[in-house]
Amino acid sequence: MSLDLSASAPSAPDAAEDGVWLECIECGETFAPFEAVRYTCDECEGLLEVRYADLPTWEDFEGRGRGVWRYAAALPFDEGVSLPEGDTPLHRVPRLEESVGVHRLRIKHEGMNPTGSFKDRGMTVGVTVAERLGADRLACASTGNTSAALAAYGSRAGLETLVLLPSGKVAAGKVAQAALHGARILEVDGNFDACLDIVQELAARGEAYLLNSLNPFRLEGQKTIGLEILEEFYADEGRYPDRIVLPVGNAGNTAALYKAFRELVQSGALHPRDVPKLTGVQAEGAAPMVEAIEGGADEVRRWDEVETKATAIRIGNPVNAPKALPGIRETGGTAVAVSDEAITSAQRALAREGVGVEPASAASVAGLRKLRDEGVVEADEDVVCLTTGHLLKDPDAAFAAGNEPESVPNSTDGVLRHLEGRSDGRGRLGKLIGLFSR
Ligand SMILES: *Cc1c(COP(=O)(O)O)cnc(C)c1O
Ligand SMILES: [Zn+2]
């Protein structure tokens, strides 16, 4: 763990407003946060980060209720457009814990947010900034969940929303949400990365305020996942988890959790040795971050062709990689790629513990299992896996992974006869296949 405890909070530059400013992670240039719309550095196009003159300690959060705005001391303001979000469960999963073979396993189920994914934590902050900047039209590119969250929070704020989706590659539940919450849905004949290229152009031309995770304010809200995990795990176990395993798409969450931990270390609220190892998981068909970590590269190579059933992480050009790679490396974590089959089997295993997640979410558990089998994760570790989205987001994937409905006669005797004949919805062949795939 190479995080430097002695690095104290920075002093505010002239650009700061109320002790908050934007800073380029590449060249260090600083900017006023709420004066003009800006997503990247004017000087070098590097990613921007929100910075604070005052960094929070645990006491600052007390007495502020639960959810994202409990952590206002770690955010640019005290309240915002809220549904409300955060305060998601940290499930115990004893059978899964035993079968994976770690000391403790908890599941932080972000699918329990208002629109069913962690994106809500970013939107409550991001849409509040949009209001403050006087934006009248909001936009995002999305594999689905960002569009659902933006549509809901945009409507809540009374603002027009545009969402750009890769045509035919977005799970049904997510498009349904964007539609009903009143977004204009633009289906692009291309993948997510192409949608993001277009929406960045629209934003650069001043046509809309961009709410992808390139927007540094979204990541501020998503930091609260890390703060909640640490607070709740500590309350239960009197210590912090050794490792947090999470699915990686654009690597916004990886960057956000790392920033949350860095700020706690800088304020003295967290000892560097207590920072959990950030461990990212991608699908084999969309694994540019894993490639960079395994190859020791400083930059991530864009994959033009990506494919996986875990559509939420079907991303070839993770925009937050420059923030996330140091997060994985400096916390002593790693990154791993898993097959779609391993993802489906983890999704089933979670569901059998009562935790219903969409495929991308199950990648965290699939990745943990693989790293444990390889001996990278050790048996005595306390691990939290992040599950990012709800089962109902992707009903087709759930049908494909779950039991087949069975037709039965319209009579009690007929139903009983049926039950005696076949106890399992998959039938005998299905059972045999199930035995071998376990
Ligand atoms: C957005 C999303 C991800 C990817 O998160 P990043 O922060 O972009 O890495 C993973 N899972 C689900 C369900 C998502 O909606
Ligand atoms: Zn710069």
Short mmCIF file of N, CA and C in Angstrom, two decimals, residues 157-324:
data_model
loop_
_atom_site.label_atom_id
_atom_site.label_comp_id
_atom_site.label_asym_id
_atom_site.label_seq_id
_atom_site.Cartn_x
_atom_site.Cartn_y
_atom_site.Cartn_z
N ALA A 157 -35.86 16.95 -11.99
CA ALA A 157 -35.39 18.35 -11.99
C ALA A 157 -36.14 19.20 -13.02
N GLY A 158 -37.01 18.56 -13.80
CA GLY A 158 -37.76 19.29 -14.81
C GLY A 158 -36.94 19.68 -16.02
N LEU A 159 -35.92 18.88 -16.35
CA LEU A 159 -35.04 19.20 -17.47
C LEU A 159 -35.21 18.19 -18.60
N GLU A 160 -34.98 18.65 -19.83
CA GLU A 160 -35.05 17.77 -20.99
C GLU A 160 -33.86 16.81 -20.99
N THR A 161 -34.09 15.54 -21.36
CA THR A 161 -32.97 14.59 -21.40
C THR A 161 -32.92 13.85 -22.73
N LEU A 162 -31.69 13.68 -23.21
CA LEU A 162 -31.40 12.90 -24.42
C LEU A 162 -30.54 11.73 -24.00
N VAL A 163 -30.87 10.53 -24.48
CA VAL A 163 -29.98 9.40 -24.22
C VAL A 163 -29.61 8.71 -25.52
N LEU A 164 -28.33 8.43 -25.70
CA LEU A 164 -27.85 7.75 -26.90
C LEU A 164 -27.48 6.31 -26.55
N LEU A 165 -28.16 5.36 -27.19
CA LEU A 165 -27.97 3.96 -26.85
C LEU A 165 -27.48 3.18 -28.06
N PRO A 166 -26.61 2.16 -27.83
CA PRO A 166 -26.22 1.28 -28.93
C PRO A 166 -27.42 0.43 -29.33
N SER A 167 -27.86 0.56 -30.57
CA SER A 167 -29.08 -0.09 -31.03
C SER A 167 -29.04 -1.61 -30.82
N GLY A 168 -30.08 -2.14 -30.18
CA GLY A 168 -30.19 -3.59 -30.01
C GLY A 168 -29.31 -4.18 -28.93
N LYS A 169 -28.56 -3.34 -28.22
CA LYS A 169 -27.62 -3.88 -27.23
C LYS A 169 -27.93 -3.42 -25.81
N VAL A 170 -29.14 -2.95 -25.60
CA VAL A 170 -29.50 -2.47 -24.26
C VAL A 170 -30.60 -3.36 -23.70
N ALA A 171 -30.43 -3.80 -22.45
CA ALA A 171 -31.41 -4.69 -21.82
C ALA A 171 -32.77 -3.99 -21.70
N ALA A 172 -33.83 -4.81 -21.83
CA ALA A 172 -35.19 -4.29 -21.94
C ALA A 172 -35.63 -3.39 -20.78
N GLY A 173 -35.31 -3.79 -19.56
CA GLY A 173 -35.76 -3.02 -18.40
C GLY A 173 -35.23 -1.59 -18.42
N LYS A 174 -34.02 -1.43 -18.92
CA LYS A 174 -33.36 -0.12 -18.89
C LYS A 174 -33.99 0.84 -19.91
N VAL A 175 -34.25 0.31 -21.12
CA VAL A 175 -34.90 1.15 -22.13
C VAL A 175 -36.30 1.52 -21.67
N ALA A 176 -36.99 0.56 -21.03
CA ALA A 176 -38.34 0.82 -20.53
C ALA A 176 -38.32 1.99 -19.54
N GLN A 177 -37.33 2.01 -18.68
CA GLN A 177 -37.22 3.10 -17.69
C GLN A 177 -36.97 4.44 -18.37
N ALA A 178 -36.02 4.46 -19.29
CA ALA A 178 -35.70 5.72 -19.97
C ALA A 178 -36.94 6.24 -20.70
N ALA A 179 -37.68 5.31 -21.32
CA ALA A 179 -38.88 5.70 -22.08
C ALA A 179 -39.93 6.30 -21.16
N LEU A 180 -40.25 5.62 -20.07
CA LEU A 180 -41.34 6.08 -19.22
C LEU A 180 -40.97 7.34 -18.44
N HIS A 181 -39.71 7.48 -18.08
CA HIS A 181 -39.30 8.71 -17.38
C HIS A 181 -39.18 9.90 -18.34
N GLY A 182 -39.39 9.64 -19.62
CA GLY A 182 -39.57 10.77 -20.54
C GLY A 182 -38.32 11.25 -21.26
N ALA A 183 -37.29 10.39 -21.35
CA ALA A 183 -36.11 10.80 -22.12
C ALA A 183 -36.40 10.63 -23.61
N ARG A 184 -35.73 11.42 -24.45
CA ARG A 184 -35.72 11.13 -25.89
C ARG A 184 -34.64 10.09 -26.11
N ILE A 185 -35.03 8.94 -26.66
CA ILE A 185 -34.10 7.82 -26.82
C ILE A 185 -33.59 7.79 -28.25
N LEU A 186 -32.29 8.00 -28.42
CA LEU A 186 -31.69 7.99 -29.75
C LEU A 186 -30.87 6.71 -29.89
N GLU A 187 -31.32 5.82 -30.77
CA GLU A 187 -30.64 4.54 -30.94
C GLU A 187 -29.60 4.66 -32.05
N VAL A 188 -28.34 4.43 -31.69
CA VAL A 188 -27.24 4.62 -32.63
C VAL A 188 -26.82 3.26 -33.20
N ASP A 189 -26.58 3.23 -34.49
CA ASP A 189 -26.08 2.01 -35.12
C ASP A 189 -24.59 1.91 -34.87
N GLY A 190 -24.23 1.52 -33.67
CA GLY A 190 -22.82 1.44 -33.27
C GLY A 190 -22.77 1.01 -31.82
N ASN A 191 -21.56 0.81 -31.28
CA ASN A 191 -21.46 0.36 -29.89
C ASN A 191 -21.46 1.54 -28.91
N PHE A 192 -21.34 1.23 -27.62
CA PHE A 192 -21.37 2.29 -26.61
C PHE A 192 -20.30 3.34 -26.86
N ASP A 193 -19.10 2.89 -27.22
CA ASP A 193 -18.00 3.85 -27.38
C ASP A 193 -18.30 4.85 -28.49
N ALA A 194 -19.00 4.40 -29.55
CA ALA A 194 -19.41 5.30 -30.63
C ALA A 194 -20.44 6.31 -30.11
N CYS A 195 -21.39 5.83 -29.29
CA CYS A 195 -22.39 6.73 -28.68
C CYS A 195 -21.70 7.81 -27.85
N LEU A 196 -20.69 7.40 -27.10
CA LEU A 196 -20.00 8.36 -26.23
C LEU A 196 -19.23 9.39 -27.07
N ASP A 197 -18.62 8.95 -28.17
CA ASP A 197 -17.94 9.90 -29.06
C ASP A 197 -18.92 10.98 -29.52
N ILE A 198 -20.13 10.56 -29.93
CA ILE A 198 -21.12 11.51 -30.44
C ILE A 198 -21.60 12.47 -29.35
N VAL A 199 -21.91 11.92 -28.20
CA VAL A 199 -22.48 12.77 -27.14
C VAL A 199 -21.42 13.75 -26.62
N GLN A 200 -20.16 13.34 -26.65
CA GLN A 200 -19.09 14.28 -26.25
C GLN A 200 -19.01 15.44 -27.24
N GLU A 201 -19.21 15.13 -28.52
CA GLU A 201 -19.24 16.17 -29.54
C GLU A 201 -20.42 17.12 -29.33
N LEU A 202 -21.58 16.56 -29.06
CA LEU A 202 -22.77 17.38 -28.78
C LEU A 202 -22.51 18.31 -27.60
N ALA A 203 -21.90 17.75 -26.55
CA ALA A 203 -21.61 18.55 -25.36
C ALA A 203 -20.59 19.64 -25.67
N ALA A 204 -19.58 19.29 -26.46
CA ALA A 204 -18.53 20.26 -26.82
C ALA A 204 -19.13 21.41 -27.63
N ARG A 205 -20.16 21.12 -28.42
CA ARG A 205 -20.80 22.18 -29.20
C ARG A 205 -21.87 22.93 -28.41
N GLY A 206 -21.99 22.60 -27.11
CA GLY A 206 -22.92 23.32 -26.25
C GLY A 206 -24.37 22.92 -26.43
N GLU A 207 -24.61 21.75 -27.06
CA GLU A 207 -25.99 21.31 -27.31
C GLU A 207 -26.63 20.65 -26.09
N ALA A 208 -25.79 20.17 -25.16
CA ALA A 208 -26.34 19.48 -23.99
C ALA A 208 -25.28 19.41 -22.90
N TYR A 209 -25.75 19.23 -21.66
CA TYR A 209 -24.83 19.03 -20.54
C TYR A 209 -24.58 17.53 -20.40
N LEU A 210 -23.31 17.14 -20.42
CA LEU A 210 -22.92 15.74 -20.45
C LEU A 210 -22.94 15.10 -19.08
N LEU A 211 -23.64 13.96 -18.96
CA LEU A 211 -23.69 13.29 -17.65
C LEU A 211 -23.16 11.86 -17.68
N ASN A 212 -22.19 11.63 -18.55
CA ASN A 212 -21.44 10.37 -18.44
C ASN A 212 -20.41 10.51 -17.33
N SER A 213 -19.74 9.39 -17.02
CA SER A 213 -18.82 9.43 -15.87
C SER A 213 -17.54 10.19 -16.17
N LEU A 214 -17.40 10.67 -17.41
CA LEU A 214 -16.36 11.64 -17.73
C LEU A 214 -16.60 12.92 -16.92
N ASN A 215 -17.86 13.17 -16.61
CA ASN A 215 -18.24 14.32 -15.78
C ASN A 215 -17.75 14.06 -14.35
N PRO A 216 -16.81 14.89 -13.87
CA PRO A 216 -16.18 14.57 -12.58
C PRO A 216 -17.16 14.61 -11.40
N PHE A 217 -18.26 15.33 -11.53
CA PHE A 217 -19.20 15.43 -10.41
C PHE A 217 -19.95 14.12 -10.17
N ARG A 218 -20.17 13.35 -11.25
CA ARG A 218 -20.84 12.06 -11.06
C ARG A 218 -20.02 11.18 -10.13
N LEU A 219 -18.72 11.19 -10.33
CA LEU A 219 -17.87 10.31 -9.52
C LEU A 219 -17.89 10.72 -8.05
N GLU A 220 -18.13 12.01 -7.78
CA GLU A 220 -18.24 12.43 -6.38
C GLU A 220 -19.37 11.68 -5.69
N GLY A 221 -20.53 11.61 -6.34
CA GLY A 221 -21.65 10.86 -5.76
C GLY A 221 -21.33 9.40 -5.59
N GLN A 222 -20.62 8.84 -6.56
CA GLN A 222 -20.30 7.40 -6.51
C GLN A 222 -19.25 7.06 -5.46
N LYS A 223 -18.52 8.07 -4.98
CA LYS A 223 -17.60 7.83 -3.86
C LYS A 223 -18.34 7.25 -2.66
N THR A 224 -19.62 7.62 -2.53
CA THR A 224 -20.35 7.23 -1.31
C THR A 224 -20.55 5.72 -1.22
N ILE A 225 -20.39 4.99 -2.35
CA ILE A 225 -20.42 3.52 -2.26
C ILE A 225 -19.31 3.06 -1.33
N GLY A 226 -18.12 3.61 -1.55
CA GLY A 226 -16.97 3.23 -0.74
C GLY A 226 -17.13 3.66 0.72
N LEU A 227 -17.67 4.86 0.92
CA LEU A 227 -17.85 5.36 2.29
C LEU A 227 -18.86 4.49 3.04
N GLU A 228 -19.94 4.13 2.35
CA GLU A 228 -20.96 3.28 2.97
C GLU A 228 -20.39 1.90 3.31
N ILE A 229 -19.65 1.32 2.37
CA ILE A 229 -19.08 -0.01 2.62
C ILE A 229 -18.18 0.03 3.86
N LEU A 230 -17.30 1.03 3.93
CA LEU A 230 -16.37 1.09 5.06
C LEU A 230 -17.12 1.28 6.37
N GLU A 231 -18.06 2.22 6.38
CA GLU A 231 -18.81 2.48 7.63
C GLU A 231 -19.57 1.25 8.09
N GLU A 232 -20.26 0.61 7.14
CA GLU A 232 -21.13 -0.49 7.53
C GLU A 232 -20.33 -1.74 7.88
N PHE A 233 -19.29 -2.02 7.12
CA PHE A 233 -18.47 -3.20 7.42
C PHE A 233 -17.81 -3.03 8.79
N TYR A 234 -17.36 -1.82 9.05
CA TYR A 234 -16.71 -1.54 10.34
C TYR A 234 -17.69 -1.71 11.50
N ALA A 235 -18.91 -1.21 11.29
CA ALA A 235 -19.93 -1.33 12.34
C ALA A 235 -20.23 -2.80 12.64
N ASP A 236 -20.21 -3.66 11.61
CA ASP A 236 -20.50 -5.08 11.79
C ASP A 236 -19.33 -5.85 12.36
N GLU A 237 -18.14 -5.56 11.88
CA GLU A 237 -17.00 -6.45 12.13
C GLU A 237 -15.85 -5.81 12.90
N GLY A 238 -15.94 -4.49 13.15
CA GLY A 238 -14.86 -3.83 13.88
C GLY A 238 -13.56 -3.71 13.09
N ARG A 239 -13.64 -3.92 11.81
CA ARG A 239 -12.48 -3.72 10.93
C ARG A 239 -12.97 -3.40 9.52
N TYR A 240 -12.04 -3.04 8.64
CA TYR A 240 -12.41 -2.74 7.26
C TYR A 240 -12.17 -3.96 6.37
N PRO A 241 -12.90 -4.09 5.27
CA PRO A 241 -12.66 -5.24 4.38
C PRO A 241 -11.26 -5.16 3.75
N ASP A 242 -10.68 -6.33 3.47
CA ASP A 242 -9.36 -6.36 2.85
C ASP A 242 -9.43 -6.00 1.37
N ARG A 243 -10.60 -6.30 0.77
CA ARG A 243 -10.67 -6.18 -0.68
C ARG A 243 -12.10 -5.83 -1.10
N ILE A 244 -12.20 -4.99 -2.13
CA ILE A 244 -13.50 -4.73 -2.76
C ILE A 244 -13.38 -5.14 -4.23
N VAL A 245 -14.29 -6.00 -4.65
CA VAL A 245 -14.27 -6.51 -6.03
C VAL A 245 -15.44 -5.90 -6.78
N LEU A 246 -15.16 -5.32 -7.96
CA LEU A 246 -16.26 -4.64 -8.67
C LEU A 246 -16.16 -4.84 -10.18
N PRO A 247 -17.34 -4.86 -10.85
CA PRO A 247 -17.33 -4.92 -12.31
C PRO A 247 -16.80 -3.61 -12.87
N VAL A 248 -16.12 -3.68 -14.01
CA VAL A 248 -15.53 -2.48 -14.60
C VAL A 248 -16.01 -2.31 -16.04
N GLY A 249 -16.58 -1.13 -16.32
CA GLY A 249 -16.95 -0.76 -17.67
C GLY A 249 -16.11 0.44 -18.08
N ASN A 250 -16.61 1.64 -17.74
CA ASN A 250 -15.82 2.86 -17.96
C ASN A 250 -14.86 3.15 -16.82
N ALA A 251 -14.89 2.30 -15.80
CA ALA A 251 -13.98 2.40 -14.65
C ALA A 251 -14.26 3.62 -13.78
N GLY A 252 -15.47 4.16 -13.88
CA GLY A 252 -15.85 5.29 -13.04
C GLY A 252 -15.90 4.92 -11.56
N ASN A 253 -16.52 3.78 -11.27
CA ASN A 253 -16.60 3.36 -9.87
C ASN A 253 -15.23 3.07 -9.28
N THR A 254 -14.38 2.44 -10.06
CA THR A 254 -13.03 2.13 -9.58
C THR A 254 -12.34 3.44 -9.21
N ALA A 255 -12.47 4.44 -10.09
CA ALA A 255 -11.86 5.74 -9.83
C ALA A 255 -12.50 6.41 -8.61
N ALA A 256 -13.83 6.29 -8.50
CA ALA A 256 -14.55 6.96 -7.41
C ALA A 256 -14.20 6.36 -6.05
N LEU A 257 -14.14 5.04 -5.98
CA LEU A 257 -13.80 4.41 -4.70
C LEU A 257 -12.37 4.77 -4.28
N TYR A 258 -11.48 4.76 -5.24
CA TYR A 258 -10.09 5.13 -4.95
C TYR A 258 -10.02 6.55 -4.41
N LYS A 259 -10.78 7.45 -5.02
CA LYS A 259 -10.76 8.85 -4.57
C LYS A 259 -11.33 8.97 -3.16
N ALA A 260 -12.41 8.23 -2.89
CA ALA A 260 -13.00 8.26 -1.55
C ALA A 260 -11.97 7.84 -0.51
N PHE A 261 -11.23 6.77 -0.81
CA PHE A 261 -10.26 6.26 0.16
C PHE A 261 -9.08 7.22 0.31
N ARG A 262 -8.64 7.80 -0.81
CA ARG A 262 -7.53 8.75 -0.77
C ARG A 262 -7.88 9.95 0.11
N GLU A 263 -9.11 10.45 -0.04
CA GLU A 263 -9.51 11.61 0.75
C GLU A 263 -9.60 11.28 2.24
N LEU A 264 -10.06 10.06 2.55
CA LEU A 264 -10.09 9.66 3.96
C LEU A 264 -8.68 9.53 4.53
N VAL A 265 -7.77 9.00 3.72
CA VAL A 265 -6.38 8.87 4.16
C VAL A 265 -5.78 10.27 4.37
N GLN A 266 -6.07 11.18 3.44
CA GLN A 266 -5.51 12.53 3.57
C GLN A 266 -6.05 13.28 4.78
N SER A 267 -7.30 13.02 5.16
CA SER A 267 -7.86 13.71 6.32
C SER A 267 -7.44 13.02 7.62
N GLY A 268 -6.82 11.84 7.49
CA GLY A 268 -6.41 11.10 8.68
C GLY A 268 -7.49 10.17 9.20
N ALA A 269 -8.63 10.07 8.49
CA ALA A 269 -9.73 9.22 8.96
C ALA A 269 -9.49 7.74 8.68
N LEU A 270 -8.55 7.44 7.77
CA LEU A 270 -8.30 6.04 7.41
C LEU A 270 -6.79 5.83 7.30
N HIS A 271 -6.29 4.77 7.94
CA HIS A 271 -4.87 4.46 7.82
C HIS A 271 -4.60 3.83 6.45
N PRO A 272 -3.49 4.18 5.81
CA PRO A 272 -3.21 3.60 4.48
C PRO A 272 -3.29 2.07 4.46
N ARG A 273 -2.90 1.42 5.55
CA ARG A 273 -2.92 -0.06 5.50
C ARG A 273 -4.35 -0.61 5.54
N ASP A 274 -5.32 0.24 5.89
CA ASP A 274 -6.72 -0.20 5.94
C ASP A 274 -7.48 0.04 4.63
N VAL A 275 -6.79 0.59 3.64
CA VAL A 275 -7.46 0.82 2.35
C VAL A 275 -7.68 -0.53 1.65
N PRO A 276 -8.93 -0.86 1.30
CA PRO A 276 -9.19 -2.15 0.63
C PRO A 276 -8.52 -2.20 -0.74
N LYS A 277 -8.11 -3.41 -1.11
CA LYS A 277 -7.50 -3.64 -2.43
C LYS A 277 -8.59 -3.58 -3.49
N LEU A 278 -8.47 -2.61 -4.39
CA LEU A 278 -9.49 -2.48 -5.44
C LEU A 278 -9.23 -3.49 -6.55
N THR A 279 -10.22 -4.32 -6.80
CA THR A 279 -10.05 -5.44 -7.72
C THR A 279 -11.14 -5.38 -8.78
N GLY A 280 -10.72 -5.11 -10.03
CA GLY A 280 -11.68 -4.90 -11.11
C GLY A 280 -11.92 -6.17 -11.91
N VAL A 281 -13.16 -6.34 -12.36
CA VAL A 281 -13.49 -7.51 -13.16
C VAL A 281 -14.14 -7.07 -14.47
N GLN A 282 -13.64 -7.62 -15.58
CA GLN A 282 -14.27 -7.37 -16.89
C GLN A 282 -14.65 -8.69 -17.54
N ALA A 283 -15.53 -8.60 -18.53
CA ALA A 283 -15.86 -9.79 -19.32
C ALA A 283 -14.73 -10.03 -20.31
N GLU A 284 -14.48 -11.30 -20.61
CA GLU A 284 -13.36 -11.63 -21.52
C GLU A 284 -13.46 -10.90 -22.85
N GLY A 285 -14.70 -10.67 -23.32
CA GLY A 285 -14.89 -10.04 -24.62
C GLY A 285 -14.78 -8.52 -24.60
N ALA A 286 -14.51 -7.94 -23.42
CA ALA A 286 -14.40 -6.48 -23.30
C ALA A 286 -13.49 -6.17 -22.11
N ALA A 287 -12.20 -6.48 -22.28
CA ALA A 287 -11.29 -6.44 -21.13
C ALA A 287 -10.05 -5.58 -21.32
N PRO A 288 -10.19 -4.36 -21.83
CA PRO A 288 -9.00 -3.53 -22.04
C PRO A 288 -8.27 -3.13 -20.74
N MET A 289 -9.01 -2.97 -19.66
CA MET A 289 -8.37 -2.63 -18.38
C MET A 289 -7.53 -3.81 -17.87
N VAL A 290 -8.08 -5.00 -18.01
CA VAL A 290 -7.35 -6.19 -17.57
C VAL A 290 -6.07 -6.32 -18.38
N GLU A 291 -6.18 -6.08 -19.67
CA GLU A 291 -5.00 -6.13 -20.54
C GLU A 291 -3.92 -5.16 -20.05
N ALA A 292 -4.33 -3.95 -19.67
CA ALA A 292 -3.37 -2.94 -19.21
C ALA A 292 -2.74 -3.33 -17.88
N ILE A 293 -3.55 -3.84 -16.96
CA ILE A 293 -3.01 -4.24 -15.65
C ILE A 293 -2.06 -5.42 -15.82
N GLU A 294 -2.48 -6.42 -16.61
CA GLU A 294 -1.63 -7.60 -16.78
C GLU A 294 -0.33 -7.26 -17.51
N GLY A 295 -0.43 -6.32 -18.47
CA GLY A 295 0.76 -5.96 -19.25
C GLY A 295 1.60 -4.86 -18.61
N GLY A 296 1.17 -4.35 -17.44
CA GLY A 296 1.90 -3.29 -16.77
C GLY A 296 1.93 -1.99 -17.56
N ALA A 297 0.92 -1.78 -18.41
CA ALA A 297 0.90 -0.59 -19.27
C ALA A 297 0.36 0.63 -18.52
N ASP A 298 0.83 1.82 -18.91
CA ASP A 298 0.34 3.05 -18.30
C ASP A 298 -0.94 3.54 -18.96
N GLU A 299 -1.16 3.05 -20.19
CA GLU A 299 -2.36 3.47 -20.90
C GLU A 299 -3.16 2.25 -21.34
N VAL A 300 -4.46 2.48 -21.48
CA VAL A 300 -5.33 1.39 -21.91
C VAL A 300 -5.53 1.48 -23.42
N ARG A 301 -5.37 0.35 -24.09
CA ARG A 301 -5.58 0.31 -25.54
C ARG A 301 -7.07 0.12 -25.81
N ARG A 302 -7.66 0.98 -26.67
CA ARG A 302 -9.08 0.87 -27.00
C ARG A 302 -9.37 -0.39 -27.80
N TRP A 303 -10.35 -1.16 -27.35
CA TRP A 303 -10.79 -2.33 -28.12
C TRP A 303 -11.95 -1.89 -29.01
N ASP A 304 -11.82 -2.08 -30.33
CA ASP A 304 -12.89 -1.64 -31.22
C ASP A 304 -14.04 -2.63 -31.28
N GLU A 305 -13.71 -3.90 -31.13
CA GLU A 305 -14.76 -4.93 -31.13
C GLU A 305 -14.93 -5.45 -29.71
N VAL A 306 -16.14 -5.32 -29.16
CA VAL A 306 -16.38 -5.88 -27.83
C VAL A 306 -17.66 -6.71 -27.87
N GLU A 307 -17.68 -7.79 -27.08
CA GLU A 307 -18.88 -8.62 -27.00
C GLU A 307 -18.96 -9.29 -25.64
N THR A 308 -20.12 -9.24 -25.02
CA THR A 308 -20.43 -9.99 -23.80
C THR A 308 -21.92 -9.88 -23.53
N LYS A 309 -22.45 -10.92 -22.87
CA LYS A 309 -23.86 -10.88 -22.45
C LYS A 309 -24.06 -9.85 -21.33
N ALA A 310 -22.98 -9.50 -20.66
CA ALA A 310 -23.06 -8.50 -19.58
C ALA A 310 -23.02 -7.12 -20.23
N THR A 311 -24.17 -6.71 -20.81
CA THR A 311 -24.18 -5.52 -21.67
C THR A 311 -23.74 -4.24 -20.96
N ALA A 312 -23.92 -4.18 -19.65
CA ALA A 312 -23.55 -2.95 -18.92
C ALA A 312 -22.04 -2.72 -18.91
N ILE A 313 -21.26 -3.76 -19.17
CA ILE A 313 -19.80 -3.59 -19.20
C ILE A 313 -19.25 -3.96 -20.58
N ARG A 314 -20.09 -3.79 -21.59
CA ARG A 314 -19.66 -4.06 -22.97
C ARG A 314 -19.03 -2.78 -23.51
N ILE A 315 -17.83 -2.46 -23.01
CA ILE A 315 -17.18 -1.18 -23.26
C ILE A 315 -15.71 -1.42 -23.61
N GLY A 316 -15.27 -0.82 -24.71
CA GLY A 316 -13.91 -1.07 -25.18
C GLY A 316 -12.93 0.06 -24.91
N ASN A 317 -13.47 1.21 -24.45
CA ASN A 317 -12.62 2.38 -24.27
C ASN A 317 -12.92 3.06 -22.93
N PRO A 318 -12.49 2.44 -21.84
CA PRO A 318 -12.86 2.93 -20.51
C PRO A 318 -12.32 4.34 -20.24
N VAL A 319 -13.21 5.34 -20.26
CA VAL A 319 -12.75 6.73 -20.24
C VAL A 319 -12.06 7.11 -18.93
N ASN A 320 -12.39 6.43 -17.84
CA ASN A 320 -11.78 6.80 -16.56
C ASN A 320 -10.52 6.00 -16.23
N ALA A 321 -10.01 5.30 -17.23
CA ALA A 321 -8.81 4.49 -16.99
C ALA A 321 -7.65 5.27 -16.35
N PRO A 322 -7.37 6.51 -16.78
CA PRO A 322 -6.24 7.22 -16.15
C PRO A 322 -6.44 7.47 -14.65
N LYS A 323 -7.69 7.50 -14.19
CA LYS A 323 -7.94 7.63 -12.75
C LYS A 323 -7.97 6.27 -12.07
N ALA A 324 -8.40 5.25 -12.80
CA ALA A 324 -8.65 3.95 -12.19
C ALA A 324 -7.41 3.06 -12.11
#
